[in-house]
Amino acid sequence: MRIVLLGAPGAGKGTQAKKLIDKYGIPQISTGDILRQNVAEGTPLGKEAKSYMDKGELVPDRVVLGLVEDRLKKDDCKKGYILDGFPRNTKQAEELDKMLASLDMSLTAALSVDVPFEDLMKRLTGRRTCKACGQMFNIYFNAPKKEGVCDKCGKELFQRDDDKEATIKKRLEVYNAQTAPLMDYYGKKGMVKSVQGTGSIDDIFKKVCEVLGLK
Ligand code: AMP
């Protein structure tokens, strides 16, 4: 299974990717996670990326493309991969196609998780993530049993810097202008499989497995 996840910020792509990893053991390549890790470690790449991320803008293509190429060459990607948050614009999608052709690991599907625009804001402002295990919660829809504490491992939850209201607005604008056209890009290739991203996480996951033809 080699897929890209399409869908707006807050559509639940990361949550569904994590469920696919748990069930099928293939790696999730989240450019957002890799960038955040670089920011946390204070690497030169992280320092460059942070200014864009804090504003809700896209990090330059050259930075992200290098990261993805390095990651795809790792051994664990031989059994498949889930690209989450990449590509984010047509240029990245074209470069990805070239990269995958040369690595002989082209995509099987583009999975689109569709959520009405009005719901995205609450999903993003309510999102909380565990510092230790990455488990995600939402204070409106899927609150942790104890405020600020992860149900799974007991460690502290945090709100991403770019999940604050002003940045979210910008991220959604950037999505509409630059990322939404990818539906067309992959649609023309007949690769798009869509699921409604509303309802329970498990129900959405069932639909994801169905459209991807997974058992
Ligand atoms: P995400 O976690 O996917 O929502 O990404 C958080 C932020 O990281 C985005 O708002 C961008 O600033 C940056 N980012 C993540 N993936 C990409 C990408 N493929 N291209 C450019 N910037 C990205």
Short mmCIF file of C-alpha atoms and ligand atoms in Angstrom, two decimals:
data_model
loop_
_atom_site.label_atom_id
_atom_site.label_comp_id
_atom_site.label_asym_id
_atom_site.label_seq_id
_atom_site.Cartn_x
_atom_site.Cartn_y
_atom_site.Cartn_z
CA MET A 1 0.00 0.00 0.00
CA ARG A 2 1.52 3.31 -1.10
CA ILE A 3 -0.80 6.20 -0.51
CA VAL A 4 -0.98 9.96 -0.15
CA LEU A 5 -3.52 11.44 2.23
CA LEU A 6 -5.45 14.43 0.97
CA GLY A 7 -7.71 16.63 3.07
CA ALA A 8 -7.67 19.96 4.87
CA PRO A 9 -5.77 20.57 8.10
CA GLY A 10 -7.99 19.13 10.84
CA ALA A 11 -9.68 16.56 8.58
CA GLY A 12 -8.20 13.75 10.67
CA LYS A 13 -5.57 12.54 8.21
CA GLY A 14 -3.01 11.95 10.95
CA THR A 15 -5.48 9.99 13.08
CA GLN A 16 -6.41 7.69 10.20
CA ALA A 17 -2.76 7.30 9.24
CA LYS A 18 -1.93 6.17 12.77
CA LYS A 19 -4.68 3.55 12.61
CA LEU A 20 -3.36 2.28 9.27
CA ILE A 21 0.12 1.98 10.79
CA ASP A 22 -1.19 0.05 13.80
CA LYS A 23 -3.12 -2.36 11.60
CA TYR A 24 -0.82 -2.81 8.61
CA GLY A 25 2.61 -1.94 9.99
CA ILE A 26 3.58 0.45 7.22
CA PRO A 27 5.27 3.76 8.05
CA GLN A 28 3.53 7.13 8.09
CA ILE A 29 5.63 9.89 6.60
CA SER A 30 4.29 13.13 8.00
CA THR A 31 6.27 16.12 6.79
CA GLY A 32 4.63 18.20 9.55
CA ASP A 33 5.91 15.75 12.22
CA ILE A 34 9.40 15.65 10.71
CA LEU A 35 9.51 19.46 10.56
CA ARG A 36 8.24 19.80 14.16
CA GLN A 37 10.90 17.37 15.31
CA ASN A 38 13.58 19.48 13.60
CA VAL A 39 12.15 22.61 15.25
CA ALA A 40 12.19 20.91 18.67
CA GLU A 41 15.80 19.80 18.17
CA GLY A 42 16.83 23.27 16.95
CA THR A 43 18.47 21.97 13.77
CA PRO A 44 19.33 24.53 11.01
CA LEU A 45 16.48 23.09 8.95
CA GLY A 46 14.13 23.44 11.93
CA LYS A 47 15.17 27.07 12.43
CA GLU A 48 14.44 27.86 8.79
CA ALA A 49 11.11 26.00 8.83
CA LYS A 50 9.80 27.51 12.09
CA SER A 51 9.22 31.02 10.74
CA TYR A 52 6.98 29.65 7.97
CA MET A 53 5.17 27.20 10.24
CA ASP A 54 4.39 29.84 12.86
CA LYS A 55 2.74 31.96 10.19
CA GLY A 56 0.77 29.03 8.78
CA GLU A 57 2.63 29.23 5.47
CA LEU A 58 4.22 26.40 3.53
CA VAL A 59 7.89 25.67 4.12
CA PRO A 60 9.85 26.04 0.83
CA ASP A 61 9.51 23.06 -1.52
CA ARG A 62 13.26 22.42 -1.69
CA VAL A 63 13.38 21.80 2.10
CA VAL A 64 10.42 19.43 2.17
CA LEU A 65 11.36 17.52 -0.99
CA GLY A 66 14.79 16.73 0.44
CA LEU A 67 13.24 15.43 3.66
CA VAL A 68 10.77 13.20 1.85
CA GLU A 69 13.33 11.75 -0.52
CA ASP A 70 15.66 10.82 2.37
CA ARG A 71 12.78 9.21 4.24
CA LEU A 72 11.46 7.22 1.27
CA LYS A 73 14.90 5.67 0.76
CA LYS A 74 14.82 4.07 4.21
CA ASP A 75 14.30 0.31 4.30
CA ASP A 76 10.95 0.34 6.09
CA CYS A 77 9.31 2.09 3.09
CA LYS A 78 9.89 -0.96 0.91
CA LYS A 79 6.71 -2.54 2.30
CA GLY A 80 4.67 0.63 1.61
CA TYR A 81 4.13 4.07 3.10
CA ILE A 82 1.50 6.65 3.93
CA LEU A 83 2.37 10.21 2.98
CA ASP A 84 0.60 12.57 5.35
CA GLY A 85 0.73 16.32 4.71
CA PHE A 86 2.78 15.88 1.56
CA PRO A 87 2.42 16.83 -1.27
CA ARG A 88 0.95 20.23 -0.39
CA ASN A 89 1.00 21.85 -3.84
CA THR A 90 1.20 20.82 -7.51
CA LYS A 91 4.95 21.36 -7.72
CA GLN A 92 5.52 18.93 -4.83
CA ALA A 93 3.16 16.40 -6.44
CA GLU A 94 5.05 16.57 -9.75
CA GLU A 95 8.40 16.21 -8.01
CA LEU A 96 7.04 13.30 -5.97
CA ASP A 97 5.96 11.52 -9.16
CA LYS A 98 9.49 11.83 -10.55
CA MET A 99 11.05 10.70 -7.28
CA LEU A 100 8.79 7.65 -7.01
CA ALA A 101 9.36 6.69 -10.64
CA SER A 102 13.11 6.66 -10.06
CA LEU A 103 12.69 4.64 -6.85
CA ASP A 104 10.20 2.30 -8.58
CA MET A 105 7.61 2.74 -5.84
CA SER A 106 4.75 4.67 -7.42
CA LEU A 107 1.50 5.45 -5.62
CA THR A 108 -1.45 3.09 -5.32
CA ALA A 109 -4.05 5.68 -4.28
CA ALA A 110 -4.74 9.18 -3.06
CA LEU A 111 -7.07 8.97 -0.08
CA SER A 112 -9.17 12.05 0.51
CA VAL A 113 -10.71 12.64 3.94
CA ASP A 114 -13.54 15.13 3.47
CA VAL A 115 -14.82 17.30 6.31
CA PRO A 116 -17.16 20.33 6.01
CA PHE A 117 -15.23 23.57 6.27
CA GLU A 118 -17.23 24.77 9.34
CA ASP A 119 -16.09 21.77 11.40
CA LEU A 120 -12.40 22.24 10.75
CA MET A 121 -11.92 25.27 13.02
CA LYS A 122 -13.22 23.48 16.15
CA ARG A 123 -11.24 20.40 15.33
CA LEU A 124 -8.04 22.40 15.05
CA THR A 125 -8.49 24.77 18.02
CA GLY A 126 -9.56 21.80 20.20
CA ARG A 127 -6.70 19.54 19.22
CA ARG A 128 -4.29 18.38 21.94
CA THR A 129 -1.39 15.97 21.42
CA CYS A 130 0.60 13.87 23.87
CA LYS A 131 4.23 14.99 24.17
CA ALA A 132 5.38 11.44 24.81
CA CYS A 133 3.36 9.02 22.66
CA GLY A 134 1.76 11.31 20.03
CA GLN A 135 -1.80 10.25 20.90
CA MET A 136 -4.27 12.92 19.82
CA PHE A 137 -7.35 14.22 21.65
CA ASN A 138 -9.88 16.97 21.07
CA ILE A 139 -11.29 18.95 23.98
CA TYR A 140 -14.66 19.26 22.17
CA PHE A 141 -15.14 15.83 20.62
CA ASN A 142 -12.75 13.38 22.24
CA ALA A 143 -11.59 14.90 25.52
CA PRO A 144 -8.99 13.14 27.67
CA LYS A 145 -10.40 11.76 30.94
CA LYS A 146 -8.24 14.17 32.91
CA GLU A 147 -7.60 17.62 31.44
CA GLY A 148 -4.12 18.01 30.00
CA VAL A 149 -3.13 14.36 30.62
CA CYS A 150 -2.82 11.55 28.08
CA ASP A 151 -5.24 8.63 28.67
CA LYS A 152 -2.85 6.24 26.98
CA CYS A 153 0.47 6.94 28.75
CA GLY A 154 -0.27 9.52 31.47
CA LYS A 155 2.09 12.15 30.09
CA GLU A 156 1.36 15.84 29.42
CA LEU A 157 -0.73 17.04 26.46
CA PHE A 158 0.16 20.13 24.46
CA GLN A 159 -1.42 22.39 21.87
CA ARG A 160 0.60 22.87 18.68
CA ASP A 161 1.84 26.44 18.19
CA ASP A 162 0.17 26.55 14.80
CA ASP A 163 -3.20 25.38 16.19
CA LYS A 164 -3.91 28.92 17.48
CA GLU A 165 -6.78 30.76 15.79
CA ALA A 166 -4.94 33.29 13.60
CA THR A 167 -2.53 30.69 12.27
CA ILE A 168 -5.34 28.24 11.62
CA LYS A 169 -7.15 30.76 9.42
CA LYS A 170 -3.99 31.19 7.38
CA ARG A 171 -3.42 27.42 7.13
CA LEU A 172 -6.94 26.91 5.81
CA GLU A 173 -6.45 29.70 3.25
CA VAL A 174 -3.18 28.14 2.14
CA TYR A 175 -4.93 24.78 1.88
CA ASN A 176 -7.69 26.16 -0.36
CA ALA A 177 -5.29 28.03 -2.61
CA GLN A 178 -2.43 25.54 -2.90
CA THR A 179 -3.37 22.07 -1.67
CA ALA A 180 -7.03 21.62 -2.70
CA PRO A 181 -6.03 21.63 -6.43
CA LEU A 182 -4.33 18.28 -5.78
CA MET A 183 -7.78 16.66 -5.82
CA ASP A 184 -7.82 17.50 -9.51
CA TYR A 185 -4.22 16.46 -10.03
CA TYR A 186 -4.82 12.96 -8.67
CA GLY A 187 -8.43 12.90 -9.91
CA LYS A 188 -7.20 13.15 -13.51
CA LYS A 189 -5.02 10.11 -12.89
CA GLY A 190 -8.08 8.24 -11.55
CA MET A 191 -6.39 7.74 -8.19
CA VAL A 192 -8.68 9.50 -5.72
CA LYS A 193 -10.64 7.47 -3.16
CA SER A 194 -12.82 9.62 -0.91
CA VAL A 195 -14.33 9.10 2.52
CA GLN A 196 -16.48 11.40 4.63
CA GLY A 197 -14.33 12.33 7.63
CA THR A 198 -17.24 12.90 10.03
CA GLY A 199 -18.54 10.49 12.68
CA SER A 200 -16.53 8.25 14.97
CA ILE A 201 -12.86 7.60 14.31
CA ASP A 202 -13.50 3.86 14.07
CA ASP A 203 -16.37 4.26 11.59
CA ILE A 204 -14.23 6.50 9.41
CA PHE A 205 -11.46 3.92 9.59
CA LYS A 206 -13.84 1.21 8.40
CA LYS A 207 -14.71 3.34 5.38
CA VAL A 208 -11.01 4.02 4.76
CA CYS A 209 -10.25 0.29 4.70
CA GLU A 210 -13.22 -0.31 2.40
CA VAL A 211 -12.28 2.27 -0.23
CA LEU A 212 -8.66 1.14 -0.15
CA GLY A 213 -9.77 -2.46 -0.60
CA LEU A 214 -8.10 -3.59 2.64
CA LYS A 215 -9.29 -6.50 4.72
P1 AMP B 1 0.84 19.66 9.27
O1 AMP B 1 1.22 19.01 10.54
O2 AMP B 1 0.86 18.72 8.11
O3 AMP B 1 -0.45 20.43 9.36
O4 AMP B 1 1.98 20.75 8.94
C1 AMP B 1 2.25 21.83 9.81
C2 AMP B 1 3.05 22.91 9.06
O5 AMP B 1 4.29 22.36 8.58
C3 AMP B 1 2.36 23.47 7.82
O6 AMP B 1 1.46 24.52 8.13
C4 AMP B 1 3.57 23.95 7.00
O7 AMP B 1 4.08 25.16 7.52
C5 AMP B 1 4.59 22.86 7.29
N1 AMP B 1 4.50 21.75 6.31
C6 AMP B 1 4.12 20.46 6.55
N2 AMP B 1 4.14 19.73 5.42
C7 AMP B 1 4.54 20.56 4.44
C8 AMP B 1 4.76 20.42 3.05
N3 AMP B 1 4.54 19.24 2.41
N4 AMP B 1 5.17 21.51 2.33
C9 AMP B 1 5.39 22.69 2.94
N5 AMP B 1 5.19 22.91 4.24
C10 AMP B 1 4.78 21.86 5.01
#
